[in-house]
PDB file of C-alpha atoms and ligand atoms in Angstrom:
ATOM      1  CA  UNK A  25     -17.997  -1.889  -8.762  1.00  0.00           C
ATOM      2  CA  UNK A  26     -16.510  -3.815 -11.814  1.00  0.00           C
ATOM      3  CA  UNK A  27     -17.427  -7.140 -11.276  1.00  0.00           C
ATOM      4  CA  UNK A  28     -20.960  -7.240  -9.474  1.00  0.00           C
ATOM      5  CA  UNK A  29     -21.105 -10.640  -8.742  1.00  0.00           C
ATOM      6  CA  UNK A  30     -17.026 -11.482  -7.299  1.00  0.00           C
ATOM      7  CA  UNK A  31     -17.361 -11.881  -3.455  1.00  0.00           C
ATOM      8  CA  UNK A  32     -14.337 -10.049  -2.757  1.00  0.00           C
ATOM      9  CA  UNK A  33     -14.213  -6.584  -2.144  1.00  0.00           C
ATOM     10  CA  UNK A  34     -13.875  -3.821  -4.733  1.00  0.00           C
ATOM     11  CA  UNK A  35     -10.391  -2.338  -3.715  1.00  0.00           C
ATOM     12  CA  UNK A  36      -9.447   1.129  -4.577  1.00  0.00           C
ATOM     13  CA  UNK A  37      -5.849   2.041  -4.956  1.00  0.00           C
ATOM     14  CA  UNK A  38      -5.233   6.118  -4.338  1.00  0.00           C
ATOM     15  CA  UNK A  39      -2.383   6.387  -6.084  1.00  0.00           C
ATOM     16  CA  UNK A  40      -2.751   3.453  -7.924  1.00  0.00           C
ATOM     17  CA  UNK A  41      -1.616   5.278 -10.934  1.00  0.00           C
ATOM     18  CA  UNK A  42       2.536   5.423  -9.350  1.00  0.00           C
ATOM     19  CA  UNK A  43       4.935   2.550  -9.164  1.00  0.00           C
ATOM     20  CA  UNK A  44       3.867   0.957  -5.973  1.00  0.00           C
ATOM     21  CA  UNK A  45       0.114   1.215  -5.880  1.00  0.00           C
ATOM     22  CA  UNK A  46       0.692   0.651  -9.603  1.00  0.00           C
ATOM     23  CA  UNK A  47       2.027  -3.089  -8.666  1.00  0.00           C
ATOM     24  CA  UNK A  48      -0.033  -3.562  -6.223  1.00  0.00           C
ATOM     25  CA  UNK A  49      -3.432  -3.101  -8.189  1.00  0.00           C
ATOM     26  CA  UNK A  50      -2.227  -5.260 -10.688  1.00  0.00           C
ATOM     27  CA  UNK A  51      -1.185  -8.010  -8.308  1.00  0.00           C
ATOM     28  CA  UNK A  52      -4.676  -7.876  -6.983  1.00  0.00           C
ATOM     29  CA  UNK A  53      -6.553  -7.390  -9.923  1.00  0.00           C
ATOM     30  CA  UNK A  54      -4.453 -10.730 -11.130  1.00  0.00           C
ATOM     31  CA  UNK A  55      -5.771 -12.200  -7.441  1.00  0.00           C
ATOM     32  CA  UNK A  56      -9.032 -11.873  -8.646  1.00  0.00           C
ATOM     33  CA  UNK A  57     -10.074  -8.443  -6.600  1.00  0.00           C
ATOM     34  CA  UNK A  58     -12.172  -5.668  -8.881  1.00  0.00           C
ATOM     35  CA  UNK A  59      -9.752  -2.721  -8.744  1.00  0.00           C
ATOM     36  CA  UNK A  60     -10.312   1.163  -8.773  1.00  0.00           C
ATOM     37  CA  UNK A  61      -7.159   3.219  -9.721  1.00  0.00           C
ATOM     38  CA  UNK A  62      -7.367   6.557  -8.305  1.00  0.00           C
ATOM     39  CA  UNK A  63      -5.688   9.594  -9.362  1.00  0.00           C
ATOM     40  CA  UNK A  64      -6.257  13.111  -9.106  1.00  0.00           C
ATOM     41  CA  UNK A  65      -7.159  13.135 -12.940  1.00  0.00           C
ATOM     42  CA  UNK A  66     -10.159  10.625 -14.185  1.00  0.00           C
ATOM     43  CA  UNK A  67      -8.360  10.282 -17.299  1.00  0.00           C
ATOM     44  CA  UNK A  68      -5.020   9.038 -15.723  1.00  0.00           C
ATOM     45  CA  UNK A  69      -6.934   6.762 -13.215  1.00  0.00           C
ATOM     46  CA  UNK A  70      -8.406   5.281 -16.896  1.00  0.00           C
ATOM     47  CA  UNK A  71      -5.441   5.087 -18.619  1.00  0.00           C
ATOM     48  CA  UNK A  72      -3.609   3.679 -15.936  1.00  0.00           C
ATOM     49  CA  UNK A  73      -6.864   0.774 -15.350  1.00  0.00           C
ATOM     50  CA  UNK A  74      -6.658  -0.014 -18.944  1.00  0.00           C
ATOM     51  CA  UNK A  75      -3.322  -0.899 -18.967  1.00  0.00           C
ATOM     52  CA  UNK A  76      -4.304  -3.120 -16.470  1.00  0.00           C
ATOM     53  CA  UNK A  77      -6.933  -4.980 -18.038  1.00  0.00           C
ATOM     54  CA  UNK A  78      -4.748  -4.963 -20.972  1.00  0.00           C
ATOM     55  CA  UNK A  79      -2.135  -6.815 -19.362  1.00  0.00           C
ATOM     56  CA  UNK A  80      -4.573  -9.645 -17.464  1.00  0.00           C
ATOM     57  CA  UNK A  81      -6.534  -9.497 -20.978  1.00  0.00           C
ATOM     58  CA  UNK A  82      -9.633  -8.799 -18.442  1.00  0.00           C
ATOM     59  CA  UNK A  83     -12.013  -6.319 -17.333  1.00  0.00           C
ATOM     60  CA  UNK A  84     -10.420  -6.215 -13.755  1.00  0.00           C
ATOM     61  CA  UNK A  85      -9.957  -1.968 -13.159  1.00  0.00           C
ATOM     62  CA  UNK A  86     -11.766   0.614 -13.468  1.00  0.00           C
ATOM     63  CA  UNK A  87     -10.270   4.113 -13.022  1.00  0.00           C
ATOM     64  CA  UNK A  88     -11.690   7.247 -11.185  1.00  0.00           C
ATOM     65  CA  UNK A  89     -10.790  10.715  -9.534  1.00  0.00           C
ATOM     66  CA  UNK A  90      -9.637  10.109  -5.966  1.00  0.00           C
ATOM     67  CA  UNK A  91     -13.079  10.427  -3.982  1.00  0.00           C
ATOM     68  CA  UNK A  92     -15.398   8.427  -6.495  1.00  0.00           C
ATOM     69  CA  UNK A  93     -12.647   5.795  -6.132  1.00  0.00           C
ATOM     70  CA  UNK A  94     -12.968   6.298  -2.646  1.00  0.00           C
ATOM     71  CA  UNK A  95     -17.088   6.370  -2.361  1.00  0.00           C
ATOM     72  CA  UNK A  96     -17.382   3.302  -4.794  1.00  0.00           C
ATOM     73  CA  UNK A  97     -14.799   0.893  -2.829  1.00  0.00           C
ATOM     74  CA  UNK A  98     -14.893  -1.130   0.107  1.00  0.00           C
ATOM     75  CA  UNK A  99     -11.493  -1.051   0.756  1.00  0.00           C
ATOM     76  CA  UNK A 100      -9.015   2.367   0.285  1.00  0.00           C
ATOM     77  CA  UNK A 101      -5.517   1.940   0.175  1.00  0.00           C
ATOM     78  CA  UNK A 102      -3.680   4.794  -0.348  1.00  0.00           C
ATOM     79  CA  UNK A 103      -0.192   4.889  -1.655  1.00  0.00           C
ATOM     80  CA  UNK A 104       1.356   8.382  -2.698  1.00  0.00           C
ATOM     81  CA  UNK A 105       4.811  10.932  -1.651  1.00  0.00           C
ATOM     82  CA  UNK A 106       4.287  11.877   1.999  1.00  0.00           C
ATOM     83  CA  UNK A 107       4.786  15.146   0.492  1.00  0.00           C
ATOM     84  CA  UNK A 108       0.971  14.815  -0.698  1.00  0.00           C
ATOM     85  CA  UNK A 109      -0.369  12.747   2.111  1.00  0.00           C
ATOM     86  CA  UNK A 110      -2.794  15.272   3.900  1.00  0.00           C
ATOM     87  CA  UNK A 111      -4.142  16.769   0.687  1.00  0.00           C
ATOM     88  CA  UNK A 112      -5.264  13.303  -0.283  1.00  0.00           C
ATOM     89  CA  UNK A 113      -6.144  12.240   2.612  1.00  0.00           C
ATOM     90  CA  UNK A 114      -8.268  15.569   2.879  1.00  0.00           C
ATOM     91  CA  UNK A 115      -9.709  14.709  -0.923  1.00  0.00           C
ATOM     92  CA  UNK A 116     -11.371  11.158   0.186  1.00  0.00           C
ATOM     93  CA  UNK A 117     -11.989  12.028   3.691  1.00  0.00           C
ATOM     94  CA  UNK A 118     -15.538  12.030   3.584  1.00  0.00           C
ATOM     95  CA  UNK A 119     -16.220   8.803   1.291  1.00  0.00           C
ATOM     96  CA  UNK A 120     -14.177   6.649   3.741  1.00  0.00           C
ATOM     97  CA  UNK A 121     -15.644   6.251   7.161  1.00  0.00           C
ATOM     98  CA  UNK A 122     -16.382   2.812   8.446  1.00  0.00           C
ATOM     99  CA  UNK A 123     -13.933   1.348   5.277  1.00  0.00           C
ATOM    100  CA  UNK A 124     -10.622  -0.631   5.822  1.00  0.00           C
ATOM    101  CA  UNK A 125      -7.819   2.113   5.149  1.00  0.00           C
ATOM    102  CA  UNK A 126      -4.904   1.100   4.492  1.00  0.00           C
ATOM    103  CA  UNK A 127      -1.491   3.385   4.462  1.00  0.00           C
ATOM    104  CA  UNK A 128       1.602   2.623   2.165  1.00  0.00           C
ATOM    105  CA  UNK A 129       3.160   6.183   2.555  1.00  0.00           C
ATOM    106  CA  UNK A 130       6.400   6.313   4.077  1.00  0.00           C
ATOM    107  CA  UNK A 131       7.137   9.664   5.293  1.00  0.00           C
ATOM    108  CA  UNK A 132      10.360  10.449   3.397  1.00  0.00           C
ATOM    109  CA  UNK A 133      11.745  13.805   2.741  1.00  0.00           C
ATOM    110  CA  UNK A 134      13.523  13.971  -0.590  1.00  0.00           C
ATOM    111  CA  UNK A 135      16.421  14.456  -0.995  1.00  0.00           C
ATOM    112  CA  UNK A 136      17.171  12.680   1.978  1.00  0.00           C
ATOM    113  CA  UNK A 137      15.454   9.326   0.603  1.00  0.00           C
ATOM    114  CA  UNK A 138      17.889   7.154   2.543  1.00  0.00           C
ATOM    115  CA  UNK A 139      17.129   8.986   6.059  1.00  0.00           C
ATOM    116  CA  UNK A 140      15.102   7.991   8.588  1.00  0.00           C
ATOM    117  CA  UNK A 141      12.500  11.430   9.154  1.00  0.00           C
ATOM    118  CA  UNK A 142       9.983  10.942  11.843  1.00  0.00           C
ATOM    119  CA  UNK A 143       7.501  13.610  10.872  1.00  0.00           C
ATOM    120  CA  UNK A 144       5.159  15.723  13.426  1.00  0.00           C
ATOM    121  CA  UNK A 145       2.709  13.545  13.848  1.00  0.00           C
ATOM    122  CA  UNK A 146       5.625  10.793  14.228  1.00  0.00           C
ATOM    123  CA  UNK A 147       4.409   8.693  11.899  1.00  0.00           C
ATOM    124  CA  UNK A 148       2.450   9.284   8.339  1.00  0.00           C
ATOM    125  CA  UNK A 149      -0.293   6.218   9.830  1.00  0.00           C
ATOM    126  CA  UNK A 150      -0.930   8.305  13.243  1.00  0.00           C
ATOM    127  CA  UNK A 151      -1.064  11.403  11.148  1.00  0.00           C
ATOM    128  CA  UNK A 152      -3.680   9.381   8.990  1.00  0.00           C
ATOM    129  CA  UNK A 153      -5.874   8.437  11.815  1.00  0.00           C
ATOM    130  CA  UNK A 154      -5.286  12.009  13.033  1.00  0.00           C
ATOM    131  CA  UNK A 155      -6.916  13.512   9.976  1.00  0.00           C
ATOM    132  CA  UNK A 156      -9.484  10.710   9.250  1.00  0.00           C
ATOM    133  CA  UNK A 157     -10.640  10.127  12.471  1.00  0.00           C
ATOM    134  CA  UNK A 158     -11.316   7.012  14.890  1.00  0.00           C
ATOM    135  CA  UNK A 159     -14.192   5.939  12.456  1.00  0.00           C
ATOM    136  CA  UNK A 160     -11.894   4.494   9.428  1.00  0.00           C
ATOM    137  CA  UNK A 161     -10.487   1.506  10.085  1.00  0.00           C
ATOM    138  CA  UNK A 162      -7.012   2.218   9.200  1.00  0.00           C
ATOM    139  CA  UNK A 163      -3.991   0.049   8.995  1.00  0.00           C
ATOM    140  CA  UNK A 164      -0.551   0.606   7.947  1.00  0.00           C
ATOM    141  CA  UNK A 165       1.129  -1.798   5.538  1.00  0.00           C
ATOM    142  CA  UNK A 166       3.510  -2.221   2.522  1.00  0.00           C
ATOM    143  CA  UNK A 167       5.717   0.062   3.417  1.00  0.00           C
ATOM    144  CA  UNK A 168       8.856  -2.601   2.437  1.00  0.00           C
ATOM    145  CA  UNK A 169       7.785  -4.056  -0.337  1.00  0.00           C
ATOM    146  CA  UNK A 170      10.424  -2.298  -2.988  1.00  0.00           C
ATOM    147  CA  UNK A 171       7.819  -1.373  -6.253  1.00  0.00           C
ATOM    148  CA  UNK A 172      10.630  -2.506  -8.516  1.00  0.00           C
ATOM    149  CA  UNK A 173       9.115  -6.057  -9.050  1.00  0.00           C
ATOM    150  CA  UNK A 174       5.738  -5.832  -8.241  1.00  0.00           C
ATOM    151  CA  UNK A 175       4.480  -5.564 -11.970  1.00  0.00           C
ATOM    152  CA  UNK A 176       6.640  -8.619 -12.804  1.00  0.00           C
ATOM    153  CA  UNK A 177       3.717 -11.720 -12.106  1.00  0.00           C
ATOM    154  CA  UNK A 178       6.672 -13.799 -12.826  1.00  0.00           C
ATOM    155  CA  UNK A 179       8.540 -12.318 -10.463  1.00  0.00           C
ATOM    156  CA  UNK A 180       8.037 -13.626  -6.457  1.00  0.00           C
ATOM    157  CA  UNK A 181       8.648 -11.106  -4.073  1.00  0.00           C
ATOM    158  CA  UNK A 182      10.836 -12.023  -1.280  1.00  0.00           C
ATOM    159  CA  UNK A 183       9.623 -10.134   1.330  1.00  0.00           C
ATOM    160  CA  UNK A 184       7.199 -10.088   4.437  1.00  0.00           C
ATOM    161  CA  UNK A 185       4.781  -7.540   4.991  1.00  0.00           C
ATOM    162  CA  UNK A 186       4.620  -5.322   8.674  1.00  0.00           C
ATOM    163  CA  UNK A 187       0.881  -4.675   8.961  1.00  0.00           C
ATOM    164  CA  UNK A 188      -0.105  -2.638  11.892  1.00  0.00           C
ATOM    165  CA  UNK A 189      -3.178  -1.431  13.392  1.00  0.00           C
ATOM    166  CA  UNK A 190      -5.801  -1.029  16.247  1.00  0.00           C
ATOM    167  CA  UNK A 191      -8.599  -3.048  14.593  1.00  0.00           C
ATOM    168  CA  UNK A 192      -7.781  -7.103  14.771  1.00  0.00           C
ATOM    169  CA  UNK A 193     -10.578  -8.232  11.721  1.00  0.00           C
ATOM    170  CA  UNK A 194      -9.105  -4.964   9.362  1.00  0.00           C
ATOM    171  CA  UNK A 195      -5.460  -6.333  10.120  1.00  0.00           C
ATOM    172  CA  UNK A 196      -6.799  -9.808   9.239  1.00  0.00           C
ATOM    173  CA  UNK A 197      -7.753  -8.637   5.993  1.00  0.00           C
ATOM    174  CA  UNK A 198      -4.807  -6.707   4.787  1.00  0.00           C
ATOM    175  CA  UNK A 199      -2.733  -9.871   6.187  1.00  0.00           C
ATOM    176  CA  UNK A 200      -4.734 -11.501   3.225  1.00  0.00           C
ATOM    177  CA  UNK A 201      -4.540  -8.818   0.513  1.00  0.00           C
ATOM    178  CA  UNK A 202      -0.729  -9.281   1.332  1.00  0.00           C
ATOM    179  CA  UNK A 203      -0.923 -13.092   0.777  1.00  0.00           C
ATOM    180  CA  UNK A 204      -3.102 -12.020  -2.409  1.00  0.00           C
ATOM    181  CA  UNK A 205      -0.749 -10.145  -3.618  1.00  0.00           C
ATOM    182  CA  UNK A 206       2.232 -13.049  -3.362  1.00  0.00           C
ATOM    183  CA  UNK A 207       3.585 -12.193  -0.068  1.00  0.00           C
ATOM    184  CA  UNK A 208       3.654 -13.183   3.583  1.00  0.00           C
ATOM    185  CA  UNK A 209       1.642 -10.878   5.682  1.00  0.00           C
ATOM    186  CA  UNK A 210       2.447 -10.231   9.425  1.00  0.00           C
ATOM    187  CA  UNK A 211       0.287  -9.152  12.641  1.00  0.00           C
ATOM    188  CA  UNK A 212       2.875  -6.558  14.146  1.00  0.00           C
ATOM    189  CA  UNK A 213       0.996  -5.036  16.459  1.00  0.00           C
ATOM    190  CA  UNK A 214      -0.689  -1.689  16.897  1.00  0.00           C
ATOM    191  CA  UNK A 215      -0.729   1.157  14.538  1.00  0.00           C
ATOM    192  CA  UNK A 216       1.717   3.237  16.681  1.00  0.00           C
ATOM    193  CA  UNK A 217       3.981   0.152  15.839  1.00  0.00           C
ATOM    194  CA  UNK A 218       4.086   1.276  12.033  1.00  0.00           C
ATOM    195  CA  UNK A 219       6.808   3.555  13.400  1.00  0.00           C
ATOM    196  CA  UNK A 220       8.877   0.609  12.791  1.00  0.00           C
ATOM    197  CA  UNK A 221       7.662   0.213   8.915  1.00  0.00           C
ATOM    198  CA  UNK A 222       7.893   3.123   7.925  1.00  0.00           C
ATOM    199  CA  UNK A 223      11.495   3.669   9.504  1.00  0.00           C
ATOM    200  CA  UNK A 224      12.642   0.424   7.584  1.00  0.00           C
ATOM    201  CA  UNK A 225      11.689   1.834   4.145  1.00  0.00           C
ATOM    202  CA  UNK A 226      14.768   4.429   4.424  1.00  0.00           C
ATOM    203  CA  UNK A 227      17.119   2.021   5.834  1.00  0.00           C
ATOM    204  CA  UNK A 228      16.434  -0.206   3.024  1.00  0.00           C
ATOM    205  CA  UNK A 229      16.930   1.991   0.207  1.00  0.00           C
ATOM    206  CA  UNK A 230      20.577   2.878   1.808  1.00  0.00           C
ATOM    207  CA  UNK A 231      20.922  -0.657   1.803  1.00  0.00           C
ATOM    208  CA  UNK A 232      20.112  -1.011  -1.986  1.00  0.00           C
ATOM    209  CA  UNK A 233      22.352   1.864  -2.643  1.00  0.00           C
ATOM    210  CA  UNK A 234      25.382   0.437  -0.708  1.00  0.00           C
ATOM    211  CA  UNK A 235      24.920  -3.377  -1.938  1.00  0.00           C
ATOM    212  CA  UNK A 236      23.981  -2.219  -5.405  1.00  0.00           C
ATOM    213  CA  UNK A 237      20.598  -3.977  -5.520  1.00  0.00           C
ATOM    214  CA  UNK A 238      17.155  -2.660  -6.004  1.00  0.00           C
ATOM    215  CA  UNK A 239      14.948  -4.388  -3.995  1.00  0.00           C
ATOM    216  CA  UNK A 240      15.935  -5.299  -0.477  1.00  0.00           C
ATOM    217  CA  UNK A 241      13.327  -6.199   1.888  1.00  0.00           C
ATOM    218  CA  UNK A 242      12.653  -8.120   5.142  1.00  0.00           C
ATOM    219  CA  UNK A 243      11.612 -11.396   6.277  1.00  0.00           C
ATOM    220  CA  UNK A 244      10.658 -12.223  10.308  1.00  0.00           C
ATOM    221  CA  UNK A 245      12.137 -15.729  10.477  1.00  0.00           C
ATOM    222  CA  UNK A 246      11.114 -18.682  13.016  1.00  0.00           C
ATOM    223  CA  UNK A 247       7.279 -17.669  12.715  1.00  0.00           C
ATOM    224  CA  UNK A 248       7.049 -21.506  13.280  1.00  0.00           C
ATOM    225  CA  UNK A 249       9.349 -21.934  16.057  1.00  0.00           C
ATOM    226  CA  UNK A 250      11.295 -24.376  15.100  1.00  0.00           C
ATOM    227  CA  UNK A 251      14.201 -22.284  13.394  1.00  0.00           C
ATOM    228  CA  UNK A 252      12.803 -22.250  10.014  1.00  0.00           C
ATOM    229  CA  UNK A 253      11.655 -19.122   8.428  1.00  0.00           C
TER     230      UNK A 253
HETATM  231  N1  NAP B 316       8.323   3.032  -4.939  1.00  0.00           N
HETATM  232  C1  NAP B 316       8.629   2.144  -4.020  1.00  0.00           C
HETATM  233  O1  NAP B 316       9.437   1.209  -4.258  1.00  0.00           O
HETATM  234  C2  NAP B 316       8.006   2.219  -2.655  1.00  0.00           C
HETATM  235  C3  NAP B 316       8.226   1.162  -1.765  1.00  0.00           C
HETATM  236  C4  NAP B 316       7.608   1.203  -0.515  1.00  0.00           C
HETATM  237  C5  NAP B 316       6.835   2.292  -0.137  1.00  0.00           C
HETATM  238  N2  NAP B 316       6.672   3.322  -1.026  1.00  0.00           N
HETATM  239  C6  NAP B 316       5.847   4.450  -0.586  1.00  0.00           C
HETATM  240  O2  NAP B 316       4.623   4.365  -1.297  1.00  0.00           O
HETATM  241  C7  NAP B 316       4.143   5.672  -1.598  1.00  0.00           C
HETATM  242  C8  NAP B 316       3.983   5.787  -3.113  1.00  0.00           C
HETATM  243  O3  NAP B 316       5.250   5.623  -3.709  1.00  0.00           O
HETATM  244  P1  NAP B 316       5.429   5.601  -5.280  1.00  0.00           P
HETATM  245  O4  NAP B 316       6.854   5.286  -5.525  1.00  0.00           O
HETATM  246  O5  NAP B 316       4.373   4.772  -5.910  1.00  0.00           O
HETATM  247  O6  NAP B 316       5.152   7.120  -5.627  1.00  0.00           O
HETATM  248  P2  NAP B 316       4.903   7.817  -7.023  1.00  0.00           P
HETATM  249  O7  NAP B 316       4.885   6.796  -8.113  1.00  0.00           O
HETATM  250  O8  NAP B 316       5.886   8.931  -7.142  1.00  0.00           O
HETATM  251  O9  NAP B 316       3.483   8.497  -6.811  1.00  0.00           O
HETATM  252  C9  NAP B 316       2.304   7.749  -6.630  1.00  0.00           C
HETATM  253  C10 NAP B 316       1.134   8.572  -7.063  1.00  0.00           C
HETATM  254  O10 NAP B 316       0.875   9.576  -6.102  1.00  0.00           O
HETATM  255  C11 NAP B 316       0.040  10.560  -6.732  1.00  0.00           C
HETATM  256  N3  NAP B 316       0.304  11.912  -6.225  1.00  0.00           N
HETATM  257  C12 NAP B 316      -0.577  12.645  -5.541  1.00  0.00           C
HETATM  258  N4  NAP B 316      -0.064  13.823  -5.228  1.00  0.00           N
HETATM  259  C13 NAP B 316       1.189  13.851  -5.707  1.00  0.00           C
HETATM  260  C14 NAP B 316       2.223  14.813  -5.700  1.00  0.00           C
HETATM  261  N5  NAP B 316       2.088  16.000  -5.076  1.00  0.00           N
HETATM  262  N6  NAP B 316       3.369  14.507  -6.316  1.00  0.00           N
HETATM  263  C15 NAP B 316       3.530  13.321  -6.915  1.00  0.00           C
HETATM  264  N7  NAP B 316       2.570  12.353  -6.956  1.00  0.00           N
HETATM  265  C16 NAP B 316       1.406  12.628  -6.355  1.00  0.00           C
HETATM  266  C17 NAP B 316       0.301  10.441  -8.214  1.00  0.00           C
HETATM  267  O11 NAP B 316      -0.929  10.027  -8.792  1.00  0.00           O
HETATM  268  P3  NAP B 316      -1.856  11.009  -9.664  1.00  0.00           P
HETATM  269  O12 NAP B 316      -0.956  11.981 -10.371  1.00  0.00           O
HETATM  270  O13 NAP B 316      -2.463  10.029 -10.595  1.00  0.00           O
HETATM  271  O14 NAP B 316      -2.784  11.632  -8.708  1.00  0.00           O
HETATM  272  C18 NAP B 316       1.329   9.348  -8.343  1.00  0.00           C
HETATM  273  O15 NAP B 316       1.129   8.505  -9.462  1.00  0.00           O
HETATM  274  C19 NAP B 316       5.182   6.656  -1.040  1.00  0.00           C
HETATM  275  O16 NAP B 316       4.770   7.117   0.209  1.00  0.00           O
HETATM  276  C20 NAP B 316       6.429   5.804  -0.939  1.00  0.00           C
HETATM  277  O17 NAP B 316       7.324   6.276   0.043  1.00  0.00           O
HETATM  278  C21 NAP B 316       7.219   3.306  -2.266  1.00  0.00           C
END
């Protein structure tokens, strides 16, 4: 764990060395969470951390092959092409039971990146608890949150977050890594739900294609009932 004494649990992003577990590692380390950036290769997981660290001008990451990233968190989230989903999932199955897992992958099939593809399992999430079993706590989340800004502190990123799953207290904490992370986290229901998410992410890029923008998202509007959002 990199920081022994910070409350808050040690976070490891699978993936974390790409553009939006990239952002989102940095967001958190910024947040104050100790990070672990896993990759397939121990040295890209470090070089990737140290940038990091670099950039917050703290010791906030640490980097690590997939499953030590995996064994030494608390909390997995893993964000890499659908295309490699299973065979990472497969790679930190067995340091991950009874951990909050949380899914970014959106189930795209390039070329087609503007598509909607529903895969076999329907979605990438039920696929994930299909392969992991009913002893991870997994949730689905991030699926809209466009990369493009997230490295940018400056930067506030419009957007709500869809989090979905079958275990309340894991939802409730994603919720807050979402708020962590400067965004506005939503309870949208059960994991079969993330159907929804992970359908968006498609639509969206179209949309950035079409309006000539690059990071279209979503916001759920009168949360507070009285027409503001
Ligand atoms: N980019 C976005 O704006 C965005 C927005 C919302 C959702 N998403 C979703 O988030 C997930 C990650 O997206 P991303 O844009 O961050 O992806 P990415 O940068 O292309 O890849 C993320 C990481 O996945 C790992 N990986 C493992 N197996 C791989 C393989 N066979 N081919 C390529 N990379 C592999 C790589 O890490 P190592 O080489 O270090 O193992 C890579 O750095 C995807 O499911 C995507 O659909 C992306």
């Amino acid at each position: 764990m990199p920081n022994g004494e910070n409350p808050k649990k040690t976070i490891a992003v699978i993936g974390g060395t790409g553009k939006e577990g990239g952002g989102l590692a940095l967001r958190w380390a910024y947040a104050g969470y100790p990070i672990i950036i896993g990759s397939r290769s121990a040295e890209k997981a470090e070089q990737a951390a140290a940038q990091v660290n670099e950039l917050l001008g703290k010791q906030a990451a640490l980097g690590m092959d997939n499953p030590s990233a995996a064994r030494q968190a608390e909390l997995i989230v893993v964000s890499v092409p659908y295309a490699a989903h299973q065979d990472t999932l497969n790679a930190i199955k067995a340091e991950v039971t009874g951990k909050v897992v949380v899914d970014v992958t959106v189930p795209i099939q390039p070329p087609n990146f503007s598509t909607v593809h529903l895969p076999e399992g329907r979605t990438a999430a039920e696929e994930a608890r299909a392969l992991l079993g009913e002893g991870v706590r997994l949730v689905s989340a991030f699926q809209n949150v466009s990369a493009v800004h997230l490295k940018d502190l400056n930067h506030q990123v419009n957007c709500d977050v869809l989090v979905t799953g079958d275990d309340a207290e894991a939802k409730q904490e994603v919720i807050a890594l979402a708020e962590a992370a400067g965004m506005h986290g939503i309870d949208a229901g059960p994991l079969v739900n993330a159907i929804v998410a992970e359908s968006l992410t498609p639509m969206l890029v179209g949309i950035n294609r079409r309006y000539k923008v690059k990071s279209a998202g979503i916001r759920i509007t009168d949360l507070d009932g009285q027409g503001h959002d």
